[in-house]
Amino acid sequence: MIQIQEKLQILADAAKYDVSCSSSGSKRKNDGRGLGDATGMGICHSYTEDGRCVSLLKILLTNHCIFDCAYCVSRKSNDIKRAAFTVDEVIDLTTNFYRRNYIEGLFLSSGIFKNPDYTMERLVRIAKKLRQEHRFNGYIHLKSIPGASDELMHEAGLYADRLSVNIELPTDEGFRLLAPEKSHAQIMQPMRYITKAIQENKEEKKLFKKLPLFAPAGQSTQMVVGATPESDFQIIHIANHLYKNYRLKRVYYSGYIPISSDARLPALHTPPPLLRENRLYQADWLMRFYGFAAHEIADPMHPYLDQEVDPKLAWALRNLHFFPIDINKADYEIILRIPGIGVKSAQKIVSARKFTFLQPDHLRKIGVVYSRAKYFMHCGGKNQLIHDFTADKIKALVLGGNHSKYKVKQTQEQLTLF
Amino acid sequence: MLTTYIYDGSFEGFLSAVFTYFERRPKQVQIVQEKRYQPDAFAGVLTVTSDENQAERVWRGLKKKMSSQGLSTIYSCYLSELPCFEHILLNCIIRIFEDKRRVEADFSCTFMLQLSQIARKVGREKHRFEAFVRFEKQANGLFYAGIEPDFNVLPLIAPHFTRRYADQPWLIFDIRRSYGIHYDLQSVQEVHIAESKNRGNSSAKISYDDKEAQYQLLWQDYFRHVNIPQRKNMKLHRQHVPLRYVKNMAEIVNI
């Protein structure tokens, strides 16, 4: 018992810098007799003190590793305690945690021991045993190990819901600096294989309904932010490329947390770039749910996202000629572009205006952040107050509103007098 | 004059009261459940008996004017048990029946908007309890969880747990509402246990599976070790796991 406890501590510690957490998007059903079901939306079962969600049992099979990547806690040269689970230990933890409703499933990654095939084979064996012997239908996320054979990758896809391989460093320069044993080409190889296999499975499933699922929740990846000097522009464009050409479900951004005194990396105790990470996620959402193109969010002229305001507001401020937008007439996609209006509000607006000519008060009740949206929209009809503010002025007003609502109210009243 | 319809608190009873309204069409009406009724000298009172046929007629009528999603917002609003829910629901139903159009998406109407907002709150609570239920395995093999949700979400979460835990017997008990749902490997039944039995120190008498304590310990360990201290953000943590839910969650030990 003590032993498994210590293993769990070491191997959870080693896995936690992988930020992927989602447990949604699968189609694996319980046949009525097995354990678990992965058909619904993902579930976050708990949240740790850092505010991140706990949805899967996220562990490494082992933190022994033959590589020496400077950014990684499990690198060969790091003097830390090493441990390895047995296949049955992982299965026992997964099923028993699952039965108590602690988790949605298993996220299994591993350091590379001996060679890629040897490692991948262990990961696949665990997933297979869970599915076949324990009739486990919960969510399984496996790491694709670069360099593993196509046969093993294919088998992994049959038992896992999601596969991922982490790019970690956005550019080859980064690799040369921090992980000279690895290269982009090497990491993209399993991703390319899985993308193709998922596509083929989808096509064949149209013809043969009973064909087994193949990684039904798709692929994801992660990039470390702030370990190497890439710009937001580079990161966003790589993400966009992965969404478009590899059909990834998610790209995660992990603000680098200094874990090494290596001179090539930010010094220990440098605070992680949380705000930058947050802005990147906002940009990611704009691409996936708001119909923004990558070049609208960041370009060589604006290689870094504005830290003061979110990327949607930043875009609006750079494109004032696009506004103001008539809430009662504009298309859904256009309304989504208004700062202060999210997906839910935009949908409600489009529904509600079929019944009533919408006024600011309706918008507030629906959930629009009117204090922000008002600079970019109007309700049509007569008596429109047309603003003639500069981008700087609007930015100051919006930011002012964040600190003191009272203050912005005063300014507003003064301005409406003109 | 204001008329008060009193009903037994059941969904069927509420729909019967709605039926009665359409039958009699009083000018001003309020629907109140028995246990919340406070006599009012200026209001006429009518006790509505729960009637399966009447309830079904209202429900069928609604079905013709709404999507199945819309219907479930009505049921969710009932499960919210909020003090104002009868008022909102009645007004929504009147609007739905009297307007020739399909008005469920008219979010410019205060009542329809409130209905969707309450249903959203209830939906959030449902999702929370699909996440926050923590089973403890008892010596007899039963997986037991006690919960204290803000809204009456047991009817909403039952299908989720039935699908998921098809091969283990379980019982989820709403401590505040003194009833639970029990799955015996065949079907789910509502169970009502005398309050005295389940309150207070009863947990001392339950005998647990030999390994239960070990798994809880491992889970607490895991929970501590996936945390990244350099990213500590208690405000966000609290926002996701409000304090009122914590006491039934095995991983959060010292607050």
PDB file of N, CA, C and O in Angstrom, chain A residues 1 5 8-9 13 16 30 33 36-37 43-50 52 56 58 92 96 98-102 104 257 277 351 355-356 365, chain B residues 102 105-106 108 117 127 130-131 133-135 163-168 212 214-216 218-219 221-223 225-228 230-231 233 237 240 251:
ATOM      1  N   MET A   1       0.822  -1.208   0.000  1.00  0.00           N
ATOM      2  CA  MET A   1       0.000   0.000   0.000  1.00  0.00           C
ATOM      3  C   MET A   1       0.861   1.266   0.000  1.00  0.00           C
ATOM      4  O   MET A   1       0.684   2.163  -0.797  1.00  0.00           O
ATOM      5  N   GLN A   5       1.093   4.193  -2.957  1.00  0.00           N
ATOM      6  CA  GLN A   5       0.845   5.586  -2.602  1.00  0.00           C
ATOM      7  C   GLN A   5       2.004   6.478  -3.060  1.00  0.00           C
ATOM      8  O   GLN A   5       1.792   7.544  -3.635  1.00  0.00           O
ATOM      9  N   LEU A   8       2.030   6.785  -6.816  1.00  0.00           N
ATOM     10  CA  LEU A   8       0.986   7.693  -7.295  1.00  0.00           C
ATOM     11  C   LEU A   8       1.427   9.149  -7.122  1.00  0.00           C
ATOM     12  O   LEU A   8       1.239   9.983  -8.013  1.00  0.00           O
ATOM     13  N   GLN A   9       2.040   9.435  -5.990  1.00  0.00           N
ATOM     14  CA  GLN A   9       2.509  10.807  -5.751  1.00  0.00           C
ATOM     15  C   GLN A   9       3.548  11.216  -6.790  1.00  0.00           C
ATOM     16  O   GLN A   9       3.449  12.286  -7.403  1.00  0.00           O
ATOM     17  N   ASP A  13       2.715  13.827  -9.897  1.00  0.00           N
ATOM     18  CA  ASP A  13       3.555  15.024  -9.948  1.00  0.00           C
ATOM     19  C   ASP A  13       4.190  15.201 -11.312  1.00  0.00           C
ATOM     20  O   ASP A  13       4.280  16.311 -11.842  1.00  0.00           O
ATOM     21  N   LYS A  16       1.557  16.270 -14.228  1.00  0.00           N
ATOM     22  CA  LYS A  16       0.642  17.409 -14.107  1.00  0.00           C
ATOM     23  C   LYS A  16       0.967  18.582 -15.018  1.00  0.00           C
ATOM     24  O   LYS A  16       0.146  19.463 -15.193  1.00  0.00           O
ATOM     25  N   ASN A  30     -22.032   2.483 -22.953  1.00  0.00           N
ATOM     26  CA  ASN A  30     -22.113   1.305 -22.098  1.00  0.00           C
ATOM     27  C   ASN A  30     -23.162   0.381 -22.695  1.00  0.00           C
ATOM     28  O   ASN A  30     -24.252   0.806 -23.047  1.00  0.00           O
ATOM     29  N   ARG A  33     -24.080  -3.560 -19.375  1.00  0.00           N
ATOM     30  CA  ARG A  33     -23.506  -4.456 -18.370  1.00  0.00           C
ATOM     31  C   ARG A  33     -22.107  -4.029 -17.925  1.00  0.00           C
ATOM     32  O   ARG A  33     -21.608  -4.449 -16.909  1.00  0.00           O
ATOM     33  N   GLY A  36     -19.034   2.191 -16.909  1.00  0.00           N
ATOM     34  CA  GLY A  36     -18.719   3.469 -17.498  1.00  0.00           C
ATOM     35  C   GLY A  36     -19.364   3.743 -18.833  1.00  0.00           C
ATOM     36  O   GLY A  36     -19.880   2.854 -19.500  1.00  0.00           O
ATOM     37  N   ASP A  37     -19.312   5.022 -19.180  1.00  0.00           N
ATOM     38  CA  ASP A  37     -19.983   5.496 -20.374  1.00  0.00           C
ATOM     39  C   ASP A  37     -19.309   6.804 -20.739  1.00  0.00           C
ATOM     40  O   ASP A  37     -19.050   7.638 -19.887  1.00  0.00           O
ATOM     41  N   ILE A  43     -16.857  15.919 -18.053  1.00  0.00           N
ATOM     42  CA  ILE A  43     -17.201  16.321 -16.696  1.00  0.00           C
ATOM     43  C   ILE A  43     -15.917  16.641 -15.932  1.00  0.00           C
ATOM     44  O   ILE A  43     -14.984  15.847 -15.930  1.00  0.00           O
ATOM     45  N   CYS A  44     -15.902  17.796 -15.296  1.00  0.00           N
ATOM     46  CA  CYS A  44     -14.790  18.136 -14.416  1.00  0.00           C
ATOM     47  C   CYS A  44     -15.188  17.724 -13.010  1.00  0.00           C
ATOM     48  O   CYS A  44     -16.078  18.321 -12.422  1.00  0.00           O
ATOM     49  N   HIS A  45     -14.570  16.694 -12.476  1.00  0.00           N
ATOM     50  CA  HIS A  45     -15.024  16.160 -11.196  1.00  0.00           C
ATOM     51  C   HIS A  45     -14.581  16.980 -10.005  1.00  0.00           C
ATOM     52  O   HIS A  45     -15.222  16.969  -8.968  1.00  0.00           O
ATOM     53  N   SER A  46     -13.465  17.655 -10.153  1.00  0.00           N
ATOM     54  CA  SER A  46     -13.030  18.496  -9.049  1.00  0.00           C
ATOM     55  C   SER A  46     -12.101  19.571  -9.597  1.00  0.00           C
ATOM     56  O   SER A  46     -11.806  19.581 -10.803  1.00  0.00           O
ATOM     57  N   TYR A  47     -11.670  20.464  -8.722  1.00  0.00           N
ATOM     58  CA  TYR A  47     -10.737  21.519  -9.121  1.00  0.00           C
ATOM     59  C   TYR A  47      -9.685  21.668  -8.043  1.00  0.00           C
ATOM     60  O   TYR A  47     -10.024  21.792  -6.869  1.00  0.00           O
ATOM     61  N   THR A  48      -8.428  21.629  -8.437  1.00  0.00           N
ATOM     62  CA  THR A  48      -7.361  21.771  -7.456  1.00  0.00           C
ATOM     63  C   THR A  48      -7.190  23.235  -7.071  1.00  0.00           C
ATOM     64  O   THR A  48      -7.826  24.113  -7.668  1.00  0.00           O
ATOM     65  N   GLU A  49      -6.298  23.496  -6.122  1.00  0.00           N
ATOM     66  CA  GLU A  49      -6.168  24.859  -5.604  1.00  0.00           C
ATOM     67  C   GLU A  49      -5.610  25.841  -6.635  1.00  0.00           C
ATOM     68  O   GLU A  49      -5.675  27.043  -6.439  1.00  0.00           O
ATOM     69  N   ASP A  50      -5.070  25.327  -7.721  1.00  0.00           N
ATOM     70  CA  ASP A  50      -4.629  26.228  -8.786  1.00  0.00           C
ATOM     71  C   ASP A  50      -5.779  26.548  -9.740  1.00  0.00           C
ATOM     72  O   ASP A  50      -5.590  27.212 -10.741  1.00  0.00           O
ATOM     73  N   ARG A  52      -7.376  24.509 -11.651  1.00  0.00           N
ATOM     74  CA  ARG A  52      -7.467  23.650 -12.835  1.00  0.00           C
ATOM     75  C   ARG A  52      -8.377  22.466 -12.536  1.00  0.00           C
ATOM     76  O   ARG A  52      -8.477  22.013 -11.401  1.00  0.00           O
ATOM     77  N   LEU A  56      -9.613  13.564 -15.356  1.00  0.00           N
ATOM     78  CA  LEU A  56      -9.085  12.222 -15.604  1.00  0.00           C
ATOM     79  C   LEU A  56      -8.014  11.903 -14.564  1.00  0.00           C
ATOM     80  O   LEU A  56      -7.423  12.807 -13.973  1.00  0.00           O
ATOM     81  N   LYS A  58      -4.679  11.467 -14.224  1.00  0.00           N
ATOM     82  CA  LYS A  58      -3.600  11.830 -15.134  1.00  0.00           C
ATOM     83  C   LYS A  58      -2.269  11.402 -14.532  1.00  0.00           C
ATOM     84  O   LYS A  58      -1.807  12.002 -13.560  1.00  0.00           O
ATOM     85  N   ASP A  92      -6.226  -1.022 -11.624  1.00  0.00           N
ATOM     86  CA  ASP A  92      -6.905  -1.017 -10.338  1.00  0.00           C
ATOM     87  C   ASP A  92      -7.249   0.406  -9.889  1.00  0.00           C
ATOM     88  O   ASP A  92      -8.365   0.687  -9.454  1.00  0.00           O
ATOM     89  N   ASN A  96     -11.195   1.682  -9.767  1.00  0.00           N
ATOM     90  CA  ASN A  96     -11.697   2.007  -8.437  1.00  0.00           C
ATOM     91  C   ASN A  96     -11.986   3.491  -8.254  1.00  0.00           C
ATOM     92  O   ASN A  96     -12.940   3.858  -7.573  1.00  0.00           O
ATOM     93  N   TYR A  98     -12.890   5.363 -10.748  1.00  0.00           N
ATOM     94  CA  TYR A  98     -14.060   5.575 -11.612  1.00  0.00           C
ATOM     95  C   TYR A  98     -15.342   5.145 -10.898  1.00  0.00           C
ATOM     96  O   TYR A  98     -16.354   5.843 -10.927  1.00  0.00           O
ATOM     97  N   ARG A  99     -15.304   3.980 -10.251  1.00  0.00           N
ATOM     98  CA  ARG A  99     -16.495   3.470  -9.567  1.00  0.00           C
ATOM     99  C   ARG A  99     -16.973   4.398  -8.466  1.00  0.00           C
ATOM    100  O   ARG A  99     -18.140   4.393  -8.100  1.00  0.00           O
ATOM    101  N   ARG A 100     -16.080   5.179  -7.911  1.00  0.00           N
ATOM    102  CA  ARG A 100     -16.453   6.121  -6.855  1.00  0.00           C
ATOM    103  C   ARG A 100     -16.814   7.488  -7.419  1.00  0.00           C
ATOM    104  O   ARG A 100     -17.001   8.449  -6.679  1.00  0.00           O
ATOM    105  N   ASN A 101     -16.862   7.578  -8.737  1.00  0.00           N
ATOM    106  CA  ASN A 101     -17.195   8.825  -9.433  1.00  0.00           C
ATOM    107  C   ASN A 101     -16.185   9.937  -9.170  1.00  0.00           C
ATOM    108  O   ASN A 101     -16.521  11.105  -9.124  1.00  0.00           O
ATOM    109  N   TYR A 102     -14.913   9.571  -8.972  1.00  0.00           N
ATOM    110  CA  TYR A 102     -13.861  10.568  -8.806  1.00  0.00           C
ATOM    111  C   TYR A 102     -13.430  11.121 -10.165  1.00  0.00           C
ATOM    112  O   TYR A 102     -12.972  12.256 -10.261  1.00  0.00           O
ATOM    113  N   GLU A 104     -13.408  10.764 -14.824  1.00  0.00           N
ATOM    114  CA  GLU A 104     -14.058  10.383 -16.071  1.00  0.00           C
ATOM    115  C   GLU A 104     -13.310   9.274 -16.792  1.00  0.00           C
ATOM    116  O   GLU A 104     -13.817   8.684 -17.742  1.00  0.00           O
ATOM    117  N   ILE A 257       6.521  26.702 -16.310  1.00  0.00           N
ATOM    118  CA  ILE A 257       6.824  26.856 -14.892  1.00  0.00           C
ATOM    119  C   ILE A 257       8.268  26.421 -14.670  1.00  0.00           C
ATOM    120  O   ILE A 257       8.610  25.271 -14.907  1.00  0.00           O
ATOM    121  N   GLU A 277      -0.739  33.171 -21.253  1.00  0.00           N
ATOM    122  CA  GLU A 277      -1.404  31.898 -21.516  1.00  0.00           C
ATOM    123  C   GLU A 277      -2.909  32.105 -21.689  1.00  0.00           C
ATOM    124  O   GLU A 277      -3.531  31.592 -22.613  1.00  0.00           O
ATOM    125  N   SER A 351     -32.618  35.074 -31.748  1.00  0.00           N
ATOM    126  CA  SER A 351     -33.957  34.514 -31.511  1.00  0.00           C
ATOM    127  C   SER A 351     -34.946  35.594 -31.108  1.00  0.00           C
ATOM    128  O   SER A 351     -36.050  35.681 -31.631  1.00  0.00           O
ATOM    129  N   PHE A 355     -39.214  38.582 -32.356  1.00  0.00           N
ATOM    130  CA  PHE A 355     -40.448  38.909 -31.661  1.00  0.00           C
ATOM    131  C   PHE A 355     -40.568  40.389 -31.331  1.00  0.00           C
ATOM    132  O   PHE A 355     -41.647  40.947 -31.344  1.00  0.00           O
ATOM    133  N   THR A 356     -39.432  41.002 -31.021  1.00  0.00           N
ATOM    134  CA  THR A 356     -39.461  42.363 -30.518  1.00  0.00           C
ATOM    135  C   THR A 356     -38.294  43.147 -31.099  1.00  0.00           C
ATOM    136  O   THR A 356     -37.241  42.585 -31.370  1.00  0.00           O
ATOM    137  N   LYS A 365     -30.557  42.366 -19.968  1.00  0.00           N
ATOM    138  CA  LYS A 365     -31.212  41.217 -19.320  1.00  0.00           C
ATOM    139  C   LYS A 365     -30.764  39.897 -19.933  1.00  0.00           C
ATOM    140  O   LYS A 365     -30.630  38.889 -19.251  1.00  0.00           O
TER     141      LYS A 365
ATOM    142  N   ARG B 102     -44.584  30.108 -32.152  1.00  0.00           N
ATOM    143  CA  ARG B 102     -43.835  29.352 -31.139  1.00  0.00           C
ATOM    144  C   ARG B 102     -42.952  30.341 -30.391  1.00  0.00           C
ATOM    145  O   ARG B 102     -41.999  30.849 -30.958  1.00  0.00           O
ATOM    146  N   ALA B 105     -38.562  30.824 -27.780  1.00  0.00           N
ATOM    147  CA  ALA B 105     -37.278  31.501 -27.966  1.00  0.00           C
ATOM    148  C   ALA B 105     -37.415  33.024 -27.884  1.00  0.00           C
ATOM    149  O   ALA B 105     -36.510  33.753 -28.270  1.00  0.00           O
ATOM    150  N   ASP B 106     -38.532  33.504 -27.375  1.00  0.00           N
ATOM    151  CA  ASP B 106     -38.693  34.954 -27.272  1.00  0.00           C
ATOM    152  C   ASP B 106     -38.038  35.469 -25.989  1.00  0.00           C
ATOM    153  O   ASP B 106     -38.692  35.621 -24.960  1.00  0.00           O
ATOM    154  N   SER B 108     -37.048  38.322 -25.382  1.00  0.00           N
ATOM    155  CA  SER B 108     -37.354  39.701 -25.045  1.00  0.00           C
ATOM    156  C   SER B 108     -38.517  39.737 -24.055  1.00  0.00           C
ATOM    157  O   SER B 108     -38.811  40.763 -23.475  1.00  0.00           O
ATOM    158  N   GLN B 117     -33.477  31.213 -17.922  1.00  0.00           N
ATOM    159  CA  GLN B 117     -32.391  31.442 -16.962  1.00  0.00           C
ATOM    160  C   GLN B 117     -32.453  30.468 -15.780  1.00  0.00           C
ATOM    161  O   GLN B 117     -31.435  29.954 -15.327  1.00  0.00           O
ATOM    162  N   HIS B 127     -25.406  19.280 -13.736  1.00  0.00           N
ATOM    163  CA  HIS B 127     -24.071  18.933 -14.225  1.00  0.00           C
ATOM    164  C   HIS B 127     -23.083  18.852 -13.062  1.00  0.00           C
ATOM    165  O   HIS B 127     -22.232  17.974 -13.011  1.00  0.00           O
ATOM    166  N   GLU B 130     -23.468  15.556 -11.382  1.00  0.00           N
ATOM    167  CA  GLU B 130     -22.888  14.439 -12.122  1.00  0.00           C
ATOM    168  C   GLU B 130     -21.390  14.379 -11.800  1.00  0.00           C
ATOM    169  O   GLU B 130     -20.781  13.322 -11.867  1.00  0.00           O
ATOM    170  N   ALA B 131     -20.841  15.534 -11.430  1.00  0.00           N
ATOM    171  CA  ALA B 131     -19.408  15.607 -11.129  1.00  0.00           C
ATOM    172  C   ALA B 131     -19.091  15.387  -9.657  1.00  0.00           C
ATOM    173  O   ALA B 131     -18.144  14.690  -9.321  1.00  0.00           O
ATOM    174  N   VAL B 133     -20.812  13.998  -7.045  1.00  0.00           N
ATOM    175  CA  VAL B 133     -21.213  12.817  -6.286  1.00  0.00           C
ATOM    176  C   VAL B 133     -19.961  11.991  -5.992  1.00  0.00           C
ATOM    177  O   VAL B 133     -19.139  11.766  -6.869  1.00  0.00           O
ATOM    178  N   ARG B 134     -19.790  11.598  -4.723  1.00  0.00           N
ATOM    179  CA  ARG B 134     -18.654  10.736  -4.358  1.00  0.00           C
ATOM    180  C   ARG B 134     -19.198   9.482  -3.687  1.00  0.00           C
ATOM    181  O   ARG B 134     -19.747   9.555  -2.594  1.00  0.00           O
ATOM    182  N   PHE B 135     -19.037   8.354  -4.369  1.00  0.00           N
ATOM    183  CA  PHE B 135     -19.536   7.113  -3.785  1.00  0.00           C
ATOM    184  C   PHE B 135     -18.554   6.554  -2.767  1.00  0.00           C
ATOM    185  O   PHE B 135     -17.334   6.642  -2.947  1.00  0.00           O
ATOM    186  N   ARG B 163     -26.790   4.836 -16.739  1.00  0.00           N
ATOM    187  CA  ARG B 163     -25.977   4.457 -17.897  1.00  0.00           C
ATOM    188  C   ARG B 163     -24.555   4.112 -17.478  1.00  0.00           C
ATOM    189  O   ARG B 163     -23.982   3.130 -17.907  1.00  0.00           O
ATOM    190  N   ARG B 164     -24.024   4.939 -16.625  1.00  0.00           N
ATOM    191  CA  ARG B 164     -22.613   4.847 -16.289  1.00  0.00           C
ATOM    192  C   ARG B 164     -22.264   3.674 -15.387  1.00  0.00           C
ATOM    193  O   ARG B 164     -21.292   2.975 -15.615  1.00  0.00           O
ATOM    194  N   TYR B 165     -23.063   3.496 -14.340  1.00  0.00           N
ATOM    195  CA  TYR B 165     -22.727   2.452 -13.368  1.00  0.00           C
ATOM    196  C   TYR B 165     -23.699   1.288 -13.469  1.00  0.00           C
ATOM    197  O   TYR B 165     -24.380   0.934 -12.510  1.00  0.00           O
ATOM    198  N   ALA B 166     -23.747   0.704 -14.654  1.00  0.00           N
ATOM    199  CA  ALA B 166     -24.709  -0.365 -14.908  1.00  0.00           C
ATOM    200  C   ALA B 166     -24.351  -1.634 -14.154  1.00  0.00           C
ATOM    201  O   ALA B 166     -25.219  -2.457 -13.899  1.00  0.00           O
ATOM    202  N   ASP B 167     -23.065  -1.795 -13.783  1.00  0.00           N
ATOM    203  CA  ASP B 167     -22.682  -3.073 -13.174  1.00  0.00           C
ATOM    204  C   ASP B 167     -22.374  -2.981 -11.684  1.00  0.00           C
ATOM    205  O   ASP B 167     -21.700  -3.819 -11.133  1.00  0.00           O
ATOM    206  N   GLN B 168     -22.857  -1.942 -11.030  1.00  0.00           N
ATOM    207  CA  GLN B 168     -22.665  -1.863  -9.578  1.00  0.00           C
ATOM    208  C   GLN B 168     -23.924  -1.285  -8.939  1.00  0.00           C
ATOM    209  O   GLN B 168     -24.542  -0.374  -9.479  1.00  0.00           O
ATOM    210  N   GLU B 212     -12.114   0.752   1.220  1.00  0.00           N
ATOM    211  CA  GLU B 212     -12.666   2.082   0.981  1.00  0.00           C
ATOM    212  C   GLU B 212     -11.735   3.195   1.483  1.00  0.00           C
ATOM    213  O   GLU B 212     -11.441   4.144   0.766  1.00  0.00           O
ATOM    214  N   GLN B 214      -8.590   3.178   1.992  1.00  0.00           N
ATOM    215  CA  GLN B 214      -7.352   3.266   1.207  1.00  0.00           C
ATOM    216  C   GLN B 214      -7.562   4.047  -0.082  1.00  0.00           C
ATOM    217  O   GLN B 214      -6.749   4.897  -0.449  1.00  0.00           O
ATOM    218  N   TYR B 215      -8.662   3.743  -0.767  1.00  0.00           N
ATOM    219  CA  TYR B 215      -8.897   4.452  -2.021  1.00  0.00           C
ATOM    220  C   TYR B 215      -9.143   5.934  -1.779  1.00  0.00           C
ATOM    221  O   TYR B 215      -8.731   6.781  -2.567  1.00  0.00           O
ATOM    222  N   GLN B 216      -9.831   6.253  -0.685  1.00  0.00           N
ATOM    223  CA  GLN B 216     -10.045   7.673  -0.382  1.00  0.00           C
ATOM    224  C   GLN B 216      -8.719   8.366  -0.126  1.00  0.00           C
ATOM    225  O   GLN B 216      -8.494   9.495  -0.566  1.00  0.00           O
ATOM    226  N   LEU B 218      -5.771   7.442  -1.300  1.00  0.00           N
ATOM    227  CA  LEU B 218      -5.060   7.564  -2.576  1.00  0.00           C
ATOM    228  C   LEU B 218      -5.615   8.730  -3.394  1.00  0.00           C
ATOM    229  O   LEU B 218      -4.874   9.488  -4.017  1.00  0.00           O
ATOM    230  N   TRP B 219      -6.914   8.873  -3.367  1.00  0.00           N
ATOM    231  CA  TRP B 219      -7.568   9.949  -4.106  1.00  0.00           C
ATOM    232  C   TRP B 219      -7.153  11.305  -3.539  1.00  0.00           C
ATOM    233  O   TRP B 219      -6.860  12.250  -4.274  1.00  0.00           O
ATOM    234  N   ASP B 221      -4.387  11.964  -1.967  1.00  0.00           N
ATOM    235  CA  ASP B 221      -2.986  12.119  -2.359  1.00  0.00           C
ATOM    236  C   ASP B 221      -2.874  12.596  -3.792  1.00  0.00           C
ATOM    237  O   ASP B 221      -2.121  13.512  -4.110  1.00  0.00           O
ATOM    238  N   TYR B 222      -3.623  11.921  -4.646  1.00  0.00           N
ATOM    239  CA  TYR B 222      -3.600  12.287  -6.063  1.00  0.00           C
ATOM    240  C   TYR B 222      -4.000  13.748  -6.221  1.00  0.00           C
ATOM    241  O   TYR B 222      -3.338  14.524  -6.910  1.00  0.00           O
ATOM    242  N   PHE B 223      -5.079  14.103  -5.554  1.00  0.00           N
ATOM    243  CA  PHE B 223      -5.624  15.459  -5.651  1.00  0.00           C
ATOM    244  C   PHE B 223      -4.575  16.496  -5.218  1.00  0.00           C
ATOM    245  O   PHE B 223      -4.427  17.539  -5.842  1.00  0.00           O
ATOM    246  N   HIS B 225      -1.335  16.106  -5.301  1.00  0.00           N
ATOM    247  CA  HIS B 225      -0.128  16.100  -6.132  1.00  0.00           C
ATOM    248  C   HIS B 225      -0.345  16.571  -7.573  1.00  0.00           C
ATOM    249  O   HIS B 225       0.624  16.869  -8.253  1.00  0.00           O
ATOM    250  N   VAL B 226      -1.573  16.635  -8.060  1.00  0.00           N
ATOM    251  CA  VAL B 226      -1.752  17.201  -9.406  1.00  0.00           C
ATOM    252  C   VAL B 226      -1.817  18.716  -9.347  1.00  0.00           C
ATOM    253  O   VAL B 226      -1.810  19.386 -10.378  1.00  0.00           O
ATOM    254  N   ASN B 227      -1.902  19.262  -8.161  1.00  0.00           N
ATOM    255  CA  ASN B 227      -1.929  20.713  -8.011  1.00  0.00           C
ATOM    256  C   ASN B 227      -0.550  21.298  -8.335  1.00  0.00           C
ATOM    257  O   ASN B 227       0.468  20.709  -8.015  1.00  0.00           O
ATOM    258  N   ILE B 228      -0.533  22.441  -8.999  1.00  0.00           N
ATOM    259  CA  ILE B 228       0.744  23.121  -9.246  1.00  0.00           C
ATOM    260  C   ILE B 228       0.809  24.356  -8.349  1.00  0.00           C
ATOM    261  O   ILE B 228       0.127  25.353  -8.605  1.00  0.00           O
ATOM    262  N   GLN B 230       2.832  26.749  -7.912  1.00  0.00           N
ATOM    263  CA  GLN B 230       3.215  28.037  -8.506  1.00  0.00           C
ATOM    264  C   GLN B 230       2.044  28.738  -9.193  1.00  0.00           C
ATOM    265  O   GLN B 230       2.119  29.913  -9.516  1.00  0.00           O
ATOM    266  N   ARG B 231       0.987  27.980  -9.456  1.00  0.00           N
ATOM    267  CA  ARG B 231      -0.173  28.566 -10.133  1.00  0.00           C
ATOM    268  C   ARG B 231      -1.336  28.791  -9.190  1.00  0.00           C
ATOM    269  O   ARG B 231      -2.466  28.989  -9.632  1.00  0.00           O
ATOM    270  N   ASN B 233      -4.438  29.579  -7.204  1.00  0.00           N
ATOM    271  CA  ASN B 233      -5.492  30.538  -7.538  1.00  0.00           C
ATOM    272  C   ASN B 233      -6.756  30.136  -6.798  1.00  0.00           C
ATOM    273  O   ASN B 233      -7.651  29.492  -7.335  1.00  0.00           O
ATOM    274  N   HIS B 237     -10.488  28.436  -7.733  1.00  0.00           N
ATOM    275  CA  HIS B 237     -10.830  27.159  -7.111  1.00  0.00           C
ATOM    276  C   HIS B 237     -12.209  27.234  -6.450  1.00  0.00           C
ATOM    277  O   HIS B 237     -13.069  26.384  -6.667  1.00  0.00           O
ATOM    278  N   HIS B 240     -15.210  27.429  -8.800  1.00  0.00           N
ATOM    279  CA  HIS B 240     -15.603  26.149  -9.392  1.00  0.00           C
ATOM    280  C   HIS B 240     -16.181  25.187  -8.363  1.00  0.00           C
ATOM    281  O   HIS B 240     -17.066  24.400  -8.678  1.00  0.00           O
ATOM    282  N   GLU B 251     -12.047  14.410  -1.581  1.00  0.00           N
ATOM    283  CA  GLU B 251     -10.684  14.874  -1.810  1.00  0.00           C
ATOM    284  C   GLU B 251     -10.335  16.145  -1.050  1.00  0.00           C
ATOM    285  O   GLU B 251      -9.164  16.450  -0.840  1.00  0.00           O
TER     286      GLU B 251
END
